[in-house]
Coordinates of C-alpha atoms and ligand atoms in Angstrom, one line a residue:
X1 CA -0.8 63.0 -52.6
X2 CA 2.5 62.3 -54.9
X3 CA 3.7 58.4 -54.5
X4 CA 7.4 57.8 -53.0
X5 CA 9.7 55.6 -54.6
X6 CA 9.6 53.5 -51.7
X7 CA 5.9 53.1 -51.8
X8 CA 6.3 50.9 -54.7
X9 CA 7.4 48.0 -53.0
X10 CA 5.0 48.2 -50.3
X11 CA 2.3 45.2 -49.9
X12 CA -0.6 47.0 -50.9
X13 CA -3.9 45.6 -49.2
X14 CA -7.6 46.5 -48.9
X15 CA -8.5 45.8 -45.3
X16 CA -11.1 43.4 -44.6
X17 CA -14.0 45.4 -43.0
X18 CA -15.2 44.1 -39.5
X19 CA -18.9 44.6 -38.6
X20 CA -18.7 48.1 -36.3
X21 CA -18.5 47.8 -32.5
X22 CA -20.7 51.0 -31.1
X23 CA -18.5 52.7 -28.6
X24 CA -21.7 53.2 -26.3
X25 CA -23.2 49.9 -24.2
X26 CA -26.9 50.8 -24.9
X27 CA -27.7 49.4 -28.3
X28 CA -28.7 46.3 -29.5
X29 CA -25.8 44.8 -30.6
X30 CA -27.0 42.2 -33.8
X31 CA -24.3 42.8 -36.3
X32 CA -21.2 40.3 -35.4
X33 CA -22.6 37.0 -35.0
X34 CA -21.8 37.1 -31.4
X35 CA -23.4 35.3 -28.5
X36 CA -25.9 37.0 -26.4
X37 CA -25.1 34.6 -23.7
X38 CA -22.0 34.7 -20.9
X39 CA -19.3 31.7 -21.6
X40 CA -19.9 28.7 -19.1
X41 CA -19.8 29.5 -15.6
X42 CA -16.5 27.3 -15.5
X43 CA -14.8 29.9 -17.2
X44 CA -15.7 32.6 -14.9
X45 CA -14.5 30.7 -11.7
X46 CA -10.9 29.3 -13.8
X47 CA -10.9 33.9 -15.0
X48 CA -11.8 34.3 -10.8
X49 CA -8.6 31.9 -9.5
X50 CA -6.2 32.8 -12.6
X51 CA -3.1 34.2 -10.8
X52 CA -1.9 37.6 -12.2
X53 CA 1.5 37.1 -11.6
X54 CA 1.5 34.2 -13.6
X55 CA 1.9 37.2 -16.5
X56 CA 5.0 37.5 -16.6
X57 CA 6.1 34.2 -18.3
X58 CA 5.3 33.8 -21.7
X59 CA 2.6 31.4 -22.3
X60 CA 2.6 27.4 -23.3
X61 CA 3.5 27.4 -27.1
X62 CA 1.9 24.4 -27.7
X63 CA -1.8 25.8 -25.8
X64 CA -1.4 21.8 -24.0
X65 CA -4.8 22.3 -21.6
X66 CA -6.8 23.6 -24.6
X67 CA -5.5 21.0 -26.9
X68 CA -6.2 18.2 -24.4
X69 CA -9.5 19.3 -23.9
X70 CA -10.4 19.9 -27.2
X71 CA -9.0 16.1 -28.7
X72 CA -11.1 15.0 -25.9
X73 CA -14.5 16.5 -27.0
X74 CA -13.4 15.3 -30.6
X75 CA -11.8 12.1 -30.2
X76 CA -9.2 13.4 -31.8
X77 CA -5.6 12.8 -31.4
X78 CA -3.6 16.2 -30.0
X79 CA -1.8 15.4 -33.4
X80 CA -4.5 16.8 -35.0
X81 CA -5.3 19.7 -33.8
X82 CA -4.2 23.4 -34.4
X83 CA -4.9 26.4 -32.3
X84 CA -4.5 30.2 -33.4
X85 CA -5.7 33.7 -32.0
X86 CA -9.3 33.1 -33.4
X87 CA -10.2 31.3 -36.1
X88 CA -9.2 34.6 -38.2
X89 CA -5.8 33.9 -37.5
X90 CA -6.0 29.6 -38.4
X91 CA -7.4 30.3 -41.3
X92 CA -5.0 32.8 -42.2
X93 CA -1.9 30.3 -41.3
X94 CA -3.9 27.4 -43.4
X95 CA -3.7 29.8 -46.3
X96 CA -0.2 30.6 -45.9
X97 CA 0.5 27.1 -45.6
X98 CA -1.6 25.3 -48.3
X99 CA -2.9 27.7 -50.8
X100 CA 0.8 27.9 -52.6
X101 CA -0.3 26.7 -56.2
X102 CA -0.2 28.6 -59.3
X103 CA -3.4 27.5 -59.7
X104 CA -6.6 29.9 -58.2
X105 CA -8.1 28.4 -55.3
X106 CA -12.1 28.6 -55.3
X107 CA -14.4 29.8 -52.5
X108 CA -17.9 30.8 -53.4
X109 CA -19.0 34.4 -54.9
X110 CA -21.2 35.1 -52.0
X111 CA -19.4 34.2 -48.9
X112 CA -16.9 35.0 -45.8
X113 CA -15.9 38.5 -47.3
X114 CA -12.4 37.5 -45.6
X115 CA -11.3 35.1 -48.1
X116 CA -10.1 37.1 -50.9
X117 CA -8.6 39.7 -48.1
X118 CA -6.2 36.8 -47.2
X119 CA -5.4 35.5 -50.7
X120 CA -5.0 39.3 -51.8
X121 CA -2.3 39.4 -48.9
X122 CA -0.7 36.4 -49.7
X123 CA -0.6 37.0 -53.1
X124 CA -2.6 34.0 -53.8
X125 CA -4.1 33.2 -57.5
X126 CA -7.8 32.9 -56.5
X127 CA -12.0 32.3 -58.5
X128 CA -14.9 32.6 -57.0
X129 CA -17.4 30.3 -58.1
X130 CA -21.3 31.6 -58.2
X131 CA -23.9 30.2 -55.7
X132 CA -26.9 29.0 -57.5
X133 CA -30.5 31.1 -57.4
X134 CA -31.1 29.9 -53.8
X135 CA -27.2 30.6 -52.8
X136 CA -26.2 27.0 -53.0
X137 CA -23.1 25.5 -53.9
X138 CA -22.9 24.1 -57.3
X139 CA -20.2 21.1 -56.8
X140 CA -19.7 20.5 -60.2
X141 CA -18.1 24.3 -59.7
X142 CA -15.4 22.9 -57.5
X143 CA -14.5 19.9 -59.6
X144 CA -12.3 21.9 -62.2
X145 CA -8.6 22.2 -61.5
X146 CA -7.6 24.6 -58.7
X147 CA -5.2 25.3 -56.1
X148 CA -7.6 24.4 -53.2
X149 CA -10.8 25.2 -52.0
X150 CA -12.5 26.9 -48.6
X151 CA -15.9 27.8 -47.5
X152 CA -18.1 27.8 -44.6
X153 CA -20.8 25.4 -43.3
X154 CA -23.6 26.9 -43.1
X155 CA -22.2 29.6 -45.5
X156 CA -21.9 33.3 -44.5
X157 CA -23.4 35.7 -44.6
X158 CA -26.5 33.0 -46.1
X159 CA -26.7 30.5 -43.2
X160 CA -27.1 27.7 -46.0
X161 CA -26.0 24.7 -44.9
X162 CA -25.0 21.9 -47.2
X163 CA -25.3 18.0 -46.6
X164 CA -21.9 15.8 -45.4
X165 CA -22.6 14.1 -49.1
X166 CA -22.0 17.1 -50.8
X167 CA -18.7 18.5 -48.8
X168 CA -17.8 14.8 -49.3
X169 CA -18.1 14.6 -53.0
X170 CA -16.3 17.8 -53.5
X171 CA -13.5 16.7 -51.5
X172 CA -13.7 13.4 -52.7
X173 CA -13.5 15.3 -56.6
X174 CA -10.0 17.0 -54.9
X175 CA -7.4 14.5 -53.9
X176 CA -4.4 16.8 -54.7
X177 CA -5.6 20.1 -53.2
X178 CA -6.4 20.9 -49.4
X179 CA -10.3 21.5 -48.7
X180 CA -11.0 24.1 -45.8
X181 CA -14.4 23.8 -44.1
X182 CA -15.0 26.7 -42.2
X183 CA -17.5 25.7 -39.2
X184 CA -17.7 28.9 -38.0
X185 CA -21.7 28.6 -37.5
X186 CA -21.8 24.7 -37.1
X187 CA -23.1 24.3 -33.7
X188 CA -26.2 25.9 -34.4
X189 CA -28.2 23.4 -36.7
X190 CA -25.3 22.2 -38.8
X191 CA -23.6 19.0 -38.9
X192 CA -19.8 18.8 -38.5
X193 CA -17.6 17.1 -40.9
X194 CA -14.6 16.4 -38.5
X195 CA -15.2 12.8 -38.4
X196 CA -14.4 12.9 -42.5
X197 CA -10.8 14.4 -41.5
X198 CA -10.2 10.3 -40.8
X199 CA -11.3 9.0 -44.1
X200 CA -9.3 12.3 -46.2
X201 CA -6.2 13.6 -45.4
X202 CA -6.4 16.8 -47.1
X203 CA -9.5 17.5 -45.2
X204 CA -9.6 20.4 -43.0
X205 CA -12.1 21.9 -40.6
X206 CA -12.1 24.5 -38.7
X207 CA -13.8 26.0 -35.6
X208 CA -14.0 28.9 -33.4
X209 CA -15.2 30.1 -29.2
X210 CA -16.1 33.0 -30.7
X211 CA -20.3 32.2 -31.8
X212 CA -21.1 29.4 -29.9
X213 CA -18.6 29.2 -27.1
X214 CA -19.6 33.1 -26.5
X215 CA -16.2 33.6 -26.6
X216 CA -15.2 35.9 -29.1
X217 CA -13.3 38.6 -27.3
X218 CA -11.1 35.8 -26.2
X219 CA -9.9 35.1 -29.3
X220 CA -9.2 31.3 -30.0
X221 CA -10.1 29.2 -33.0
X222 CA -8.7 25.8 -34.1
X223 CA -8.3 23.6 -37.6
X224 CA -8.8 19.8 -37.0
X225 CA -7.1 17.6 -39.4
X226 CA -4.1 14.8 -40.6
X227 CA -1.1 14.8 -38.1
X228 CA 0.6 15.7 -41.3
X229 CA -1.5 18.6 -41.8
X230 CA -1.3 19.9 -38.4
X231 CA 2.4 19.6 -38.6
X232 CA 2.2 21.7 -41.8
X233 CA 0.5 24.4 -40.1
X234 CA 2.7 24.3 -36.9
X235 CA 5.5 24.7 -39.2
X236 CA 4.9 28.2 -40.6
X237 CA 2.9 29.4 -37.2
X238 CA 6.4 28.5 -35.3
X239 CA 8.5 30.5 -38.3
X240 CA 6.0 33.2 -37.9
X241 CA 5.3 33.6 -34.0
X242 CA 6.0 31.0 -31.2
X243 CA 3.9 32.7 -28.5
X244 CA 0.2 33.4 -30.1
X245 CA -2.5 32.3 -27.8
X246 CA -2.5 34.3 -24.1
X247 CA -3.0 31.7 -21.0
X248 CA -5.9 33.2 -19.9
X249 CA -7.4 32.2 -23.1
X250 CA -5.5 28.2 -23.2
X251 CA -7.5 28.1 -19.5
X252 CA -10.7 29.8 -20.4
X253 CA -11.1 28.0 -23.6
X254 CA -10.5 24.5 -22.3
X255 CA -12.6 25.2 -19.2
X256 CA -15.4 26.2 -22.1
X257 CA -14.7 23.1 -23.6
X258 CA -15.2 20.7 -20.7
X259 CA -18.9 22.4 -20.3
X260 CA -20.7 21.2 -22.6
X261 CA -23.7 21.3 -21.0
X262 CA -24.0 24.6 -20.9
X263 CA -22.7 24.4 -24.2
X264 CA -25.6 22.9 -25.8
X265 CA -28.5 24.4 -23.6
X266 CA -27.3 28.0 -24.8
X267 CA -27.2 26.4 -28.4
X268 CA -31.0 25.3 -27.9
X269 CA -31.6 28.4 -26.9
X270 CA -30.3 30.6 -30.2
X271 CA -31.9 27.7 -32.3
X272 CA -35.4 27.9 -30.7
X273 CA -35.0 32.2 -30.8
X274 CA -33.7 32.0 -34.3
X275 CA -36.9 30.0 -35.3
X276 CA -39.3 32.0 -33.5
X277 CA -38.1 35.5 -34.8
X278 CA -38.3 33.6 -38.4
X279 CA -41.7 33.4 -38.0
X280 CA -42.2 36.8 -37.1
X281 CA -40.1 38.4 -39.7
X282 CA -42.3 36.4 -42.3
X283 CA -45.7 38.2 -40.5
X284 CA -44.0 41.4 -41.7
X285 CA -43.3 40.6 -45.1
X286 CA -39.6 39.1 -45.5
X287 CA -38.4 36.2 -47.2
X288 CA -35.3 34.7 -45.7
X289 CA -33.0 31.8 -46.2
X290 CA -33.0 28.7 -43.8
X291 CA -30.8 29.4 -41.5
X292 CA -28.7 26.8 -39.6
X293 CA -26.4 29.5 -38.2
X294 CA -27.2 32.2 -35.1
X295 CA -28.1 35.1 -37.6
X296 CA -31.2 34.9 -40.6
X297 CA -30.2 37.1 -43.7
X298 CA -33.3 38.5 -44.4
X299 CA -34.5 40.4 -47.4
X300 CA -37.7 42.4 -47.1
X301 CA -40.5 42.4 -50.6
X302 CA -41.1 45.8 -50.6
X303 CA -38.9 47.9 -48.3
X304 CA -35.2 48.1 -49.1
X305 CA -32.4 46.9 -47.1
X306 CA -30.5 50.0 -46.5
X307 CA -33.9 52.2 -45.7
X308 CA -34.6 49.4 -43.0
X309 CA -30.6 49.1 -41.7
X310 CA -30.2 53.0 -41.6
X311 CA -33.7 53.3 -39.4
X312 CA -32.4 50.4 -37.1
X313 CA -29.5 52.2 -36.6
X314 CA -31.5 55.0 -35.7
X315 CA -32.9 53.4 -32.9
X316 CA -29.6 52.3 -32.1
X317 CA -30.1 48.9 -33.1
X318 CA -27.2 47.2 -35.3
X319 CA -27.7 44.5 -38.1
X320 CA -25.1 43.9 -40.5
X321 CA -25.7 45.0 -44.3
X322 CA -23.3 45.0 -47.4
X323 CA -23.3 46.7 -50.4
X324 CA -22.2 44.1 -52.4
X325 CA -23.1 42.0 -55.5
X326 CA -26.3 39.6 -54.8
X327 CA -26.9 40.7 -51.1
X328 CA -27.4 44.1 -51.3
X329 CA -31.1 44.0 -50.3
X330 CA -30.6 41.8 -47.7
X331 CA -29.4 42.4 -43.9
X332 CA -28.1 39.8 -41.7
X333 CA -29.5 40.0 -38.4
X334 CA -27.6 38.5 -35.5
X335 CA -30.2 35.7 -33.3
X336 CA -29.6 37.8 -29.8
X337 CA -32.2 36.8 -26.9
X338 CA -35.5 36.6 -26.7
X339 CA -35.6 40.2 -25.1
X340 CA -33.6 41.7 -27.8
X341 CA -35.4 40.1 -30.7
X342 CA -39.0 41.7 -29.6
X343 CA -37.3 45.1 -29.3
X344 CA -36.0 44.5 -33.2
X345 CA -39.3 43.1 -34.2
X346 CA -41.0 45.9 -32.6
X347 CA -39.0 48.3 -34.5
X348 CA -39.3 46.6 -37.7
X349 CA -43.1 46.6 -37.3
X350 CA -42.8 50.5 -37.1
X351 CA -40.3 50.6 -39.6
X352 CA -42.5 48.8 -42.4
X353 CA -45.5 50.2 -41.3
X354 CA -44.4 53.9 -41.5
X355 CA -42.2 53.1 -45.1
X356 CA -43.8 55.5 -48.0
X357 CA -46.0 57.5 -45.7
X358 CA -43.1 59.8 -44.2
Ligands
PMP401 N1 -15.4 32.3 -40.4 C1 -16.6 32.9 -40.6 C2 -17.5 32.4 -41.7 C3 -17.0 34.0 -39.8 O1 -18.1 34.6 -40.0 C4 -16.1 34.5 -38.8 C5 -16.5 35.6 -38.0 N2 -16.3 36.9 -38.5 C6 -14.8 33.9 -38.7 C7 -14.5 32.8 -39.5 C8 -13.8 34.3 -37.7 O2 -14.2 34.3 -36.4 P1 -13.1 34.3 -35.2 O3 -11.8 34.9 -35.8 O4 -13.7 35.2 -34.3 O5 -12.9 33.0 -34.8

């Protein structure tokens, strides 16, 4: 088709692509990183009393009951904490916000395949910087001049986690740049770096309902940090959009907050699953990473990785696979529960077991 004039000045992007959502219920849904589990019962009675009506005002700005709750769990100040629409939507405001040098910011080459979709938008200079052999992050990488840095812990898709020492020293390295951890996946093995955000003020982490908070259709995510940076942030989220978060989603999400309980018995639960179905997947053949997050990316030694993902999908069972540099023979497969795992396990049994003799 010809180009318009007009077509010239438009922002041209390429859309980040989100694991698919199957339009039909039965399948076995392990390609999102979401929670198998319900949210805390306390969010289903605050969801049974919320008052309809209460819809027709626009929402509190400043999310007040999440905030509270959350600065409470942290022992945080509410000064230093921001809340968006998921943590999509923080970190997208933290680039806006921070990432304004001339110089590239760094994230790794094998990571959140998000973060050049963002700087691509925004128009921001950015350099990946390799993982080693065994997908770790190679600080001396992030000690070279840039315009800030993010990535997650435990990394994604890999479910590496790397020590407080190491974040530490890289942000230690970075005095005059903001450092993003993205702690997407921490609850599940990892260890936060929050309390750091007192000891550095360009430190910031961020979190999310959406893995272990079983939460992710109510999208809510938050960046802990300086006062100064939270003021930052507020800043450019007020200039852009006053009224993000829903109130259904400030009550749910602090209710959420205030089990924590449930909160870590459900957490138990993925890590003791996870570590079973590791054990299993190594009975059929596949080598994996150690995985401190709720899914194991898995590469098989002699069966490929989109043979295995396109028979999954087959039997309507849904892991998540990219054809992209370094990864493309491995799948990431979501921990779901117990149940769901044998059904996977089962079908990769007959998967391997049938591969060459069709
Ligand atoms: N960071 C990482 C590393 C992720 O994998 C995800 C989930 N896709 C997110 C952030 C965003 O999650 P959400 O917007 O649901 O909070």
């Amino acid at each position: 088709m010809d180009e318009r004039l007009w077509e010239g000045n438009v922002r041209k992007v390429v859309p980040y692509t989100p694991g698919e959502q199957p339009k039909v219920l039965d399948v076995v849904k392990l390609n999102t990183n979401e929670n198998p589990y319900p949210p805390s019962p306390l969010v289903k009675k605050a969801l049974e009393e919320y008052d309809y009506n209460r819809m027709r005002l626009y929402p509190d700005t400043n999310s007040t009951v999440l905030v509270d709750a959350l600065a409470e769990k942290y022992g945080v100040s509410t000064s230093e904490i921001f809340v968006g629409v998921g943590s999509d939507d923080v970190i997208s405001m933290a680039f806006l916000t921070f990432f304004n040098s001339d110089k590239p910011i760094f994230f790794p080459d094998v990571t959140y395949s998000f973060y050049d979709v963002w700087a691509d938008v925004y128009k921001i200079p950015y350099e990946k910087q390799p993982l080693d052999d065994n997908y770790r992050i190679v600080p001396e990488d992030y000690k070279k001049k840039n315009g800030g840095i993010i990535f997650p812990n435990p990394n994604a898709p890999t479910g590496v986690l790397e020590s407080l020492e190491t974040i530490e020293d890289i942000i230690k390295a970075n005095p005059d740049v903001i450092v993003m951890i993205d702690e997407a996946y921490v609850d599940f093995g990892g260890e936060s770096c929050i309390p750091l955000t007192k000891k550095y003020d360009n430190l910031l982490v961020i979190q999310t309902f959406s893995k272990s908070r079983s939460m992710a259709g109510m999208r809510i995510g938050y960046a802990i940090g300086n006062e100064k940076l939270i003021k930052y942030l507020n800043d450019v989220k007020f200039s852009i959009n006053s009224y993000t978060m829903n109130p259904l989603s400030q009550i749910c999400g602090a209710m959420a907050v205030k089990d924590d309980e449930y909160f870590m018995e459900c957490n138990r639960k993925i890590i003791a699953t996870r570590e079973k179905t590791m054990e299993r997947l190594e009975k059929l053949g596949f080598i994996f990473t150690d995985s401190k997050s709720n899914f194991i990316f898995a590469e098989h030694k002699t069966v490929d990785a989109d043979h295995i993902f396109n028979e999954l999908k087959n039997r309507r069972i849904f892991v998540r696979h990219w054809n992209a540099p370094r990864i493309s023979n491995r799948l990431r497969i979501t921990v779901g529960t117990d149940g769901e795992m044998d059904i996977l396990i089962t079908a990769l049994d007959e998967i391997i077991g049938n591969y060459g003799k069709e």
